[in-house]
Short mmCIF file of C-alpha atoms in Angstrom, two decimals:
data_model
loop_
_atom_site.label_atom_id
_atom_site.label_comp_id
_atom_site.label_asym_id
_atom_site.label_seq_id
_atom_site.Cartn_x
_atom_site.Cartn_y
_atom_site.Cartn_z
CA MET A 1 -64.06 -42.63 -8.49
CA ARG A 2 -60.99 -42.47 -10.73
CA GLN A 3 -60.58 -38.84 -9.70
CA ILE A 4 -60.57 -39.79 -5.97
CA SER A 5 -57.97 -42.52 -6.61
CA SER A 6 -55.62 -40.18 -8.46
CA PHE A 7 -56.10 -37.57 -5.74
CA SER A 8 -55.10 -40.04 -3.00
CA LYS A 9 -52.01 -41.04 -5.07
CA PHE A 10 -51.07 -37.37 -5.31
CA ILE A 11 -51.45 -36.96 -1.51
CA LYS A 12 -49.26 -40.09 -0.89
CA LYS A 13 -46.58 -38.79 -3.21
CA SER A 14 -46.62 -35.38 -1.59
CA VAL A 15 -46.30 -36.89 1.89
CA MET A 16 -43.33 -39.05 0.77
CA LEU A 17 -41.67 -36.11 -0.93
CA THR A 18 -42.11 -33.96 2.18
CA ALA A 19 -40.59 -36.73 4.33
CA VAL A 20 -37.57 -37.10 2.01
CA CYS A 21 -37.08 -33.35 1.97
CA GLY A 22 -37.29 -33.32 5.76
CA VAL A 23 -34.59 -35.96 6.09
CA LEU A 24 -32.35 -34.16 3.61
CA ALA A 25 -32.88 -30.88 5.40
CA ALA A 26 -31.99 -32.53 8.70
CA CYS A 27 -28.79 -33.89 7.19
CA GLY A 28 -27.91 -30.56 5.61
CA GLY A 29 -28.43 -28.69 8.87
CA GLN A 30 -25.99 -30.83 10.87
CA ALA A 31 -22.59 -29.32 11.67
CA VAL A 32 -19.74 -30.89 9.72
CA HIS A 33 -17.29 -32.64 12.02
CA ASN A 34 -14.00 -30.89 11.25
CA SER A 35 -12.14 -30.94 14.53
CA ALA A 36 -8.82 -31.69 12.82
CA GLY A 37 -9.08 -28.61 10.59
CA VAL A 38 -8.24 -25.00 11.28
CA ALA A 39 -11.03 -22.54 11.81
CA THR A 40 -11.22 -19.63 9.40
CA VAL A 41 -9.55 -16.49 10.67
CA SER A 42 -9.96 -13.02 9.25
CA GLN A 43 -6.62 -11.34 8.69
CA ASP A 44 -5.34 -7.80 8.33
CA PRO A 45 -4.45 -7.64 4.61
CA SER A 46 -1.65 -5.17 5.36
CA ARG A 47 0.23 -7.72 7.52
CA THR A 48 1.84 -11.05 6.69
CA GLY A 49 -0.83 -13.75 6.70
CA ALA A 50 -0.87 -17.29 8.06
CA VAL A 51 0.40 -18.71 4.76
CA ALA A 52 3.50 -16.92 3.57
CA GLY A 53 6.19 -17.73 1.05
CA VAL A 54 8.89 -15.94 -0.88
CA GLY A 55 6.69 -14.22 -3.46
CA ILE A 56 4.59 -11.09 -3.72
CA GLU A 57 1.72 -11.29 -1.26
CA GLY A 58 -1.23 -9.17 -0.23
CA GLN A 59 0.73 -7.03 2.22
CA ASP A 60 3.37 -6.35 -0.45
CA ILE A 61 0.74 -5.26 -2.97
CA GLN A 62 -0.80 -2.93 -0.41
CA ALA A 63 2.56 -1.49 0.60
CA MET A 64 3.86 -0.94 -2.94
CA THR A 65 0.66 0.62 -4.32
CA ASP A 66 0.32 2.87 -1.27
CA GLN A 67 3.92 4.03 -1.66
CA MET A 68 3.58 4.66 -5.41
CA MET A 69 0.29 6.49 -5.04
CA ARG A 70 1.68 8.84 -2.37
CA ASP A 71 4.82 9.44 -4.39
CA MET A 72 2.90 10.27 -7.58
CA LEU A 73 0.85 12.85 -5.68
CA THR A 74 4.04 14.77 -4.87
CA ASN A 75 5.00 15.05 -8.55
CA PRO A 76 3.96 18.53 -9.80
CA MET A 77 3.69 17.34 -13.42
CA LEU A 78 1.07 14.81 -12.42
CA ALA A 79 -0.65 16.34 -9.40
CA ASN A 80 -0.24 20.08 -9.78
CA ALA A 81 -0.76 20.76 -13.48
CA ALA A 82 -2.94 23.69 -14.59
CA ASN A 83 -5.03 21.23 -16.62
CA PRO A 84 -5.39 17.87 -14.87
CA PRO A 85 -3.57 15.30 -17.02
CA ALA A 86 -5.49 12.34 -18.48
CA ILE A 87 -3.86 9.14 -17.27
CA ILE A 88 -4.25 5.45 -18.01
CA VAL A 89 -3.38 3.09 -15.19
CA ASP A 90 -3.97 -0.52 -16.14
CA SER A 91 -1.99 -3.70 -16.67
CA GLY A 92 -1.76 -3.35 -20.48
CA PHE A 93 1.91 -2.38 -20.41
CA PHE A 94 2.71 -3.72 -16.95
CA VAL A 95 4.79 -6.81 -17.67
CA ASN A 96 5.32 -9.76 -15.35
CA ASP A 97 8.80 -11.15 -16.07
CA SER A 98 9.14 -12.78 -12.66
CA THR A 99 9.01 -16.46 -11.81
CA GLN A 100 5.80 -15.96 -9.86
CA ARG A 101 2.47 -16.42 -11.52
CA MET A 102 0.20 -13.58 -10.49
CA ASN A 103 -2.67 -11.40 -11.58
CA LYS A 104 -1.09 -8.02 -12.44
CA ASP A 105 -4.49 -6.34 -12.10
CA LEU A 106 -4.16 -6.76 -8.33
CA ILE A 107 -1.43 -4.14 -8.45
CA THR A 108 -2.68 -1.79 -11.16
CA ASN A 109 -6.32 -1.82 -10.05
CA ARG A 110 -5.45 -0.93 -6.47
CA LEU A 111 -3.11 1.78 -7.67
CA ARG A 112 -5.70 3.29 -10.03
CA VAL A 113 -8.58 3.17 -7.55
CA ASN A 114 -6.62 4.71 -4.69
CA LEU A 115 -4.98 7.29 -6.93
CA ASN A 116 -8.33 8.29 -8.39
CA ARG A 117 -9.87 8.63 -4.91
CA ALA A 118 -6.90 10.53 -3.50
CA SER A 119 -6.24 12.87 -6.40
CA MET A 120 -9.67 14.52 -6.07
CA GLY A 121 -9.66 15.77 -9.67
CA ARG A 122 -5.95 16.63 -9.81
CA MET A 123 -5.63 13.80 -12.34
CA VAL A 124 -8.25 12.43 -14.72
CA PHE A 125 -8.30 8.68 -15.33
CA VAL A 126 -9.14 7.21 -18.72
CA GLY A 127 -10.76 3.78 -18.52
CA ARG A 128 -9.24 2.41 -21.72
CA ASN A 129 -10.25 -1.09 -20.68
CA TYR A 130 -13.85 0.14 -20.93
CA ALA A 131 -13.41 1.57 -24.47
CA GLY A 132 -15.68 -1.10 -25.98
CA MET A 133 -18.43 -0.38 -23.48
CA VAL A 134 -18.20 3.36 -24.15
CA GLN A 135 -18.19 2.86 -27.93
CA GLN A 136 -21.34 0.75 -27.72
CA GLU A 137 -23.23 3.53 -25.93
CA ARG A 138 -21.81 6.22 -28.24
CA SER A 139 -23.08 4.26 -31.26
CA LEU A 140 -26.57 3.87 -29.75
CA LYS A 141 -26.69 7.63 -29.12
CA ARG A 142 -25.58 8.50 -32.63
CA GLU A 143 -28.02 6.03 -34.22
CA GLY A 144 -30.83 7.67 -32.29
CA VAL A 145 -31.70 4.48 -30.43
CA VAL A 146 -31.13 6.28 -27.12
CA ASP A 147 -31.01 10.00 -26.34
CA THR A 148 -27.82 11.93 -25.57
CA ALA A 149 -28.43 11.85 -21.77
CA THR A 150 -27.37 14.89 -19.74
CA ARG A 151 -23.64 15.37 -20.46
CA GLY A 152 -23.83 15.97 -24.21
CA THR A 153 -21.60 14.36 -26.83
CA THR A 154 -17.94 14.67 -27.76
CA GLN A 155 -16.18 14.14 -31.05
CA ALA A 156 -14.21 11.17 -29.71
CA GLN A 157 -13.40 9.24 -26.57
CA ALA A 158 -10.78 10.79 -24.28
CA GLY A 159 -7.16 10.39 -25.23
CA ALA A 160 -4.49 10.09 -22.56
CA ASP A 161 -1.46 12.20 -21.71
CA TYR A 162 0.31 9.55 -19.66
CA ARG A 163 0.15 5.79 -19.25
CA LEU A 164 1.56 3.51 -16.60
CA GLY A 165 4.16 1.00 -17.66
CA GLY A 166 6.31 -1.25 -15.54
CA THR A 167 7.92 -4.59 -14.93
CA ILE A 168 7.84 -7.26 -12.26
CA ALA A 169 11.16 -9.10 -12.28
CA SER A 170 12.70 -11.63 -9.93
CA SER A 171 15.86 -13.56 -9.21
CA ASP A 172 15.58 -16.93 -7.48
CA SER A 173 18.18 -18.97 -5.65
CA ARG A 174 17.88 -22.28 -3.82
CA ASP A 175 20.14 -24.06 -1.38
CA ALA A 176 20.20 -27.63 -2.73
CA ARG A 177 21.26 -29.03 0.66
CA THR A 178 18.59 -27.46 2.86
CA GLY A 179 15.93 -26.69 0.27
CA MET A 180 15.89 -23.10 1.45
CA MET A 181 14.49 -20.81 -1.23
CA GLN A 182 15.27 -17.13 -1.69
CA ARG A 183 13.70 -14.64 -4.07
CA TYR A 184 14.53 -11.04 -4.82
CA THR A 185 11.63 -9.29 -6.51
CA GLN A 186 11.82 -5.89 -8.13
CA ILE A 187 8.76 -3.99 -9.30
CA THR A 188 9.24 -0.85 -11.38
CA PHE A 189 6.53 1.68 -12.14
CA GLU A 190 6.93 4.32 -14.85
CA MET A 191 4.58 7.01 -16.11
CA VAL A 192 5.21 7.57 -19.81
CA ASP A 193 4.26 10.67 -21.81
CA LEU A 194 2.14 9.26 -24.64
CA GLU A 195 3.13 11.96 -27.12
CA ARG A 196 6.87 12.33 -26.56
CA GLY A 197 7.70 9.02 -24.92
CA VAL A 198 9.55 10.57 -22.00
CA ILE A 199 9.20 9.07 -18.55
CA VAL A 200 7.84 11.77 -16.24
CA TRP A 201 7.77 9.72 -13.03
CA SER A 202 9.39 6.50 -11.83
CA GLY A 203 8.99 4.38 -8.74
CA ILE A 204 10.61 1.16 -7.58
CA TYR A 205 9.67 -1.38 -4.94
CA GLU A 206 12.00 -4.18 -3.90
CA LEU A 207 11.61 -7.15 -1.63
CA SER A 208 13.76 -10.10 -0.73
CA LYS A 209 12.36 -13.13 1.06
CA ALA A 210 13.73 -16.51 2.07
CA ALA A 211 11.79 -19.53 3.28
CA ALA A 212 11.81 -23.29 3.43
CA ASP A 213 8.02 -23.62 3.48
CA ASP A 214 6.36 -25.25 0.53
CA VAL A 215 3.99 -22.47 -0.53
CA VAL A 216 2.30 -22.48 -3.92
CA TYR A 217 1.07 -19.24 -5.49
CA ARG A 218 -1.85 -19.43 -7.92
CA MET B 1 37.68 31.10 -16.58
CA LYS B 2 35.58 27.97 -16.86
CA LYS B 3 37.65 26.31 -14.13
CA ILE B 4 37.17 29.30 -11.82
CA LEU B 5 33.41 29.20 -12.39
CA THR B 6 33.32 25.46 -11.69
CA LEU B 7 35.35 25.94 -8.50
CA ALA B 8 33.05 28.75 -7.43
CA ALA B 9 30.04 26.55 -8.03
CA VAL B 10 31.58 23.73 -5.99
CA LEU B 11 32.42 26.12 -3.17
CA ALA B 12 28.94 27.61 -3.27
CA ALA B 13 27.41 24.14 -3.13
CA GLY B 14 29.76 23.23 -0.32
CA ALA B 15 28.77 26.29 1.67
CA SER B 16 25.20 25.04 1.93
CA VAL B 17 26.30 21.80 3.62
CA ALA B 18 27.27 21.69 7.28
CA GLU B 19 30.99 21.40 7.99
CA ALA B 20 32.29 17.86 7.60
CA SER B 21 34.72 16.05 9.85
CA THR B 22 36.94 13.00 9.55
CA ALA B 23 36.56 12.18 13.25
CA VAL B 24 35.26 8.67 13.87
CA GLY B 25 32.39 8.66 16.35
CA PRO B 26 31.94 5.98 19.02
CA THR B 27 29.61 3.04 18.50
CA VAL B 28 26.02 3.92 19.29
CA LYS B 29 25.05 3.56 22.94
CA CYS B 30 21.47 4.10 24.00
CA ASP B 31 19.98 5.02 27.36
CA PHE B 32 16.22 4.64 27.37
CA ARG B 33 15.70 5.85 30.96
CA PRO B 34 15.25 9.55 30.11
CA TYR B 35 12.33 8.60 27.86
CA LYS B 36 10.35 7.54 30.92
CA ASN B 37 10.64 11.02 32.41
CA VAL B 38 9.70 12.91 29.28
CA VAL B 39 6.52 14.89 29.89
CA GLY B 40 4.95 15.81 26.59
CA ALA B 41 3.99 19.46 26.45
CA GLY B 42 3.02 19.44 22.79
CA PRO B 43 -0.16 18.29 21.08
CA ALA B 44 -1.43 14.84 21.96
CA LEU B 45 -4.34 12.47 21.50
CA ILE B 46 -6.23 12.28 24.77
CA SER B 47 -9.32 10.33 25.76
CA ASP B 48 -12.65 12.10 26.12
CA VAL B 49 -12.89 10.43 29.53
CA PRO B 50 -10.02 11.78 31.69
CA THR B 51 -7.35 9.40 33.10
CA THR B 52 -8.56 6.40 31.08
CA MET B 53 -5.64 6.43 28.71
CA ALA B 54 -2.14 7.82 28.56
CA ALA B 55 -1.82 10.71 26.13
CA ILE B 56 -0.37 9.84 22.73
CA PRO B 57 1.98 12.64 21.65
CA LEU B 58 1.40 13.91 18.12
CA ASN B 59 3.99 14.92 15.53
CA ALA B 60 6.08 12.25 17.21
CA VAL B 61 6.97 8.56 17.10
CA GLN B 62 5.00 6.04 19.13
CA ILE B 63 6.61 2.62 19.75
CA VAL B 64 3.54 0.41 19.98
CA ASP B 65 5.26 -2.88 20.81
CA LYS B 66 6.89 -3.42 24.19
CA ASN B 67 9.36 -5.92 22.70
CA ILE B 68 11.15 -3.22 20.76
CA ARG B 69 10.74 -0.38 23.27
CA LYS B 70 14.30 -0.91 24.50
CA LYS B 71 15.76 -1.78 21.13
CA ILE B 72 14.68 0.94 18.73
CA LEU B 73 15.11 4.62 19.47
CA PRO B 74 13.65 7.46 17.39
CA GLN B 75 16.51 9.96 17.13
CA ALA B 76 14.56 12.75 15.41
CA VAL B 77 11.34 13.52 13.54
CA PHE B 78 11.11 15.81 10.51
CA SER B 79 8.31 17.13 8.35
CA LYS B 80 8.17 19.31 5.27
CA ARG B 81 5.77 20.43 2.54
CA THR B 82 6.20 18.87 -0.89
CA ALA B 83 5.97 20.73 -4.21
CA THR B 84 2.28 19.82 -4.47
CA GLY B 85 1.39 20.94 -0.93
CA THR B 86 1.22 17.49 0.65
CA VAL B 87 3.36 16.74 3.71
CA GLU B 88 6.35 14.42 3.91
CA VAL B 89 7.30 13.13 7.35
CA MET B 90 10.53 11.39 8.25
CA THR B 91 11.99 9.82 11.31
CA ARG B 92 15.53 8.59 11.85
CA LEU B 93 15.44 5.36 13.84
CA VAL B 94 18.41 3.93 15.69
CA ASN B 95 18.96 0.22 16.27
CA CYS B 96 20.49 0.11 19.74
CA THR B 97 21.04 -3.65 19.68
CA ASP B 98 23.85 -5.81 18.31
CA TYR B 99 21.45 -7.62 16.00
CA ASN B 100 19.56 -6.86 12.80
CA GLN B 101 16.12 -5.52 13.54
CA GLU B 102 13.02 -5.39 11.39
CA VAL B 103 10.16 -3.05 12.25
CA LEU B 104 6.91 -2.02 10.65
CA VAL B 105 6.14 1.68 10.52
CA ARG B 106 3.03 3.61 9.50
CA THR B 107 1.72 7.16 9.72
CA SER B 108 -1.65 8.71 10.48
CA PHE B 109 -2.26 12.19 9.11
CA MET B 110 -4.76 14.47 10.86
CA ASP B 111 -6.12 17.97 10.32
CA MET B 112 -5.87 20.81 12.86
CA ASN B 113 -8.83 19.31 14.79
CA GLN B 114 -7.05 15.97 15.06
CA MET B 115 -9.63 14.47 12.70
CA PRO B 116 -8.22 11.76 10.41
CA LEU B 117 -7.60 13.29 6.97
CA GLU B 118 -7.03 10.05 5.09
CA PRO B 119 -6.69 6.32 5.73
CA THR B 120 -3.66 5.42 7.83
CA THR B 121 -0.75 4.48 5.59
CA VAL B 122 0.05 0.84 4.97
CA TRP B 123 2.71 -0.69 7.26
CA LYS B 124 6.12 -0.15 5.72
CA ARG B 125 8.92 -2.58 6.53
CA VAL B 126 12.16 -0.97 7.74
CA PHE B 127 15.36 -2.98 8.23
CA LEU B 128 17.98 -1.71 10.67
CA SER B 129 21.53 -3.01 10.86
CA PRO B 130 23.10 -3.41 14.32
CA LYS B 131 23.97 -0.09 15.98
CA ALA B 132 22.97 1.74 12.81
CA THR B 133 20.40 4.29 11.76
CA GLN B 134 17.72 4.07 9.13
CA VAL B 135 15.29 6.68 7.86
CA TYR B 136 11.58 6.04 7.42
CA SER B 137 9.65 8.51 5.30
CA GLU B 138 6.02 8.80 4.28
CA LYS B 139 3.96 11.27 2.28
CA SER B 140 0.43 12.43 2.87
CA ILE B 141 -2.28 12.42 0.23
CA SER B 142 -3.96 15.55 1.57
CA THR B 143 -2.71 19.10 1.77
CA GLY B 144 -4.42 20.18 5.00
CA VAL B 145 -2.24 18.21 7.41
CA GLY B 146 -2.09 19.66 10.92
CA TYR B 147 -0.76 16.73 12.92
CA PHE B 148 0.70 13.31 12.29
CA LEU B 149 1.50 10.23 14.31
CA ILE B 150 4.20 7.72 13.38
CA GLU B 151 3.71 4.24 14.86
CA VAL B 152 6.47 1.64 15.06
CA ASP B 153 5.61 -2.03 15.55
CA GLU B 154 7.71 -5.17 15.71
CA GLY B 155 8.13 -6.82 12.31
CA ASP B 156 6.10 -9.98 11.70
#
């Protein structure tokens, strides 16, 4: 008898729970009334977007990295060497001295990825940012925890012949009367010989923008 | 002796440059009418279905925006091989108006079969002063370039 009673309680609870879930699901499925808002639009990242200010934006990053990549591939020291040079392209020595807060990896990552894809073995890229990951696997192999896989072992991780350095700098000016803001941004890219310290390739990208719109970069 | 050698070097360097002139040329005047009558005899992109699309001349400049068709004039197109075997293309654009102009320019590189060799380059912004020229240049990634197409759009 007690068993039947507890069973009926369980059924009641289940029915109530199902009903509550049904109501919640109905609420969740309704379209949100957002007539005053702006519908999402997909944009071409190589063109100026709907929100634009005086700083470095997506189209600038695409344009500068594309220009630098193409220019580097015309440099015989980098792209036509008998032994493909080992190169590090990351943001480690790429300094942001500008007034704009930005993720430098947006520039260096796009440059490295596109350069690696385009060079087709004419340059070899060292993933120094992955050194810890590589060391972990090397240790496991040498301790006999894992086998040596198919590529064999080397005495050490790859060193690099060249490394990308550079600076993002800017000069701001504002018209106190109108609030108009102007910014000149200069981005320099330099490939440094890691043995002798000489700069074997340089590139520069400049932009100047003026606007009165209140755009915040973050 | 050193002076003579230096002078010889300067003269030799000067010989490789076309003769200069102090004459002041007239302000740029453009006539776009002859462009309408130009019949392209060179390579072009054509549709697989005849008469559905006007041919797009290759190794040339294509003004894609009507708004600047009577403002910007491509004076000449150049191309050359770089030291690493890639191709550099250039075009000298002329601003025929009395106002500053801003255009976006990009290049598509194709092989001898007109197949795209690499992604189209990113739009590059080119600023032209009134009645002045400006050079746009772009480099390919690949070495097997057969054709190229330079597109000019109105700046946004």
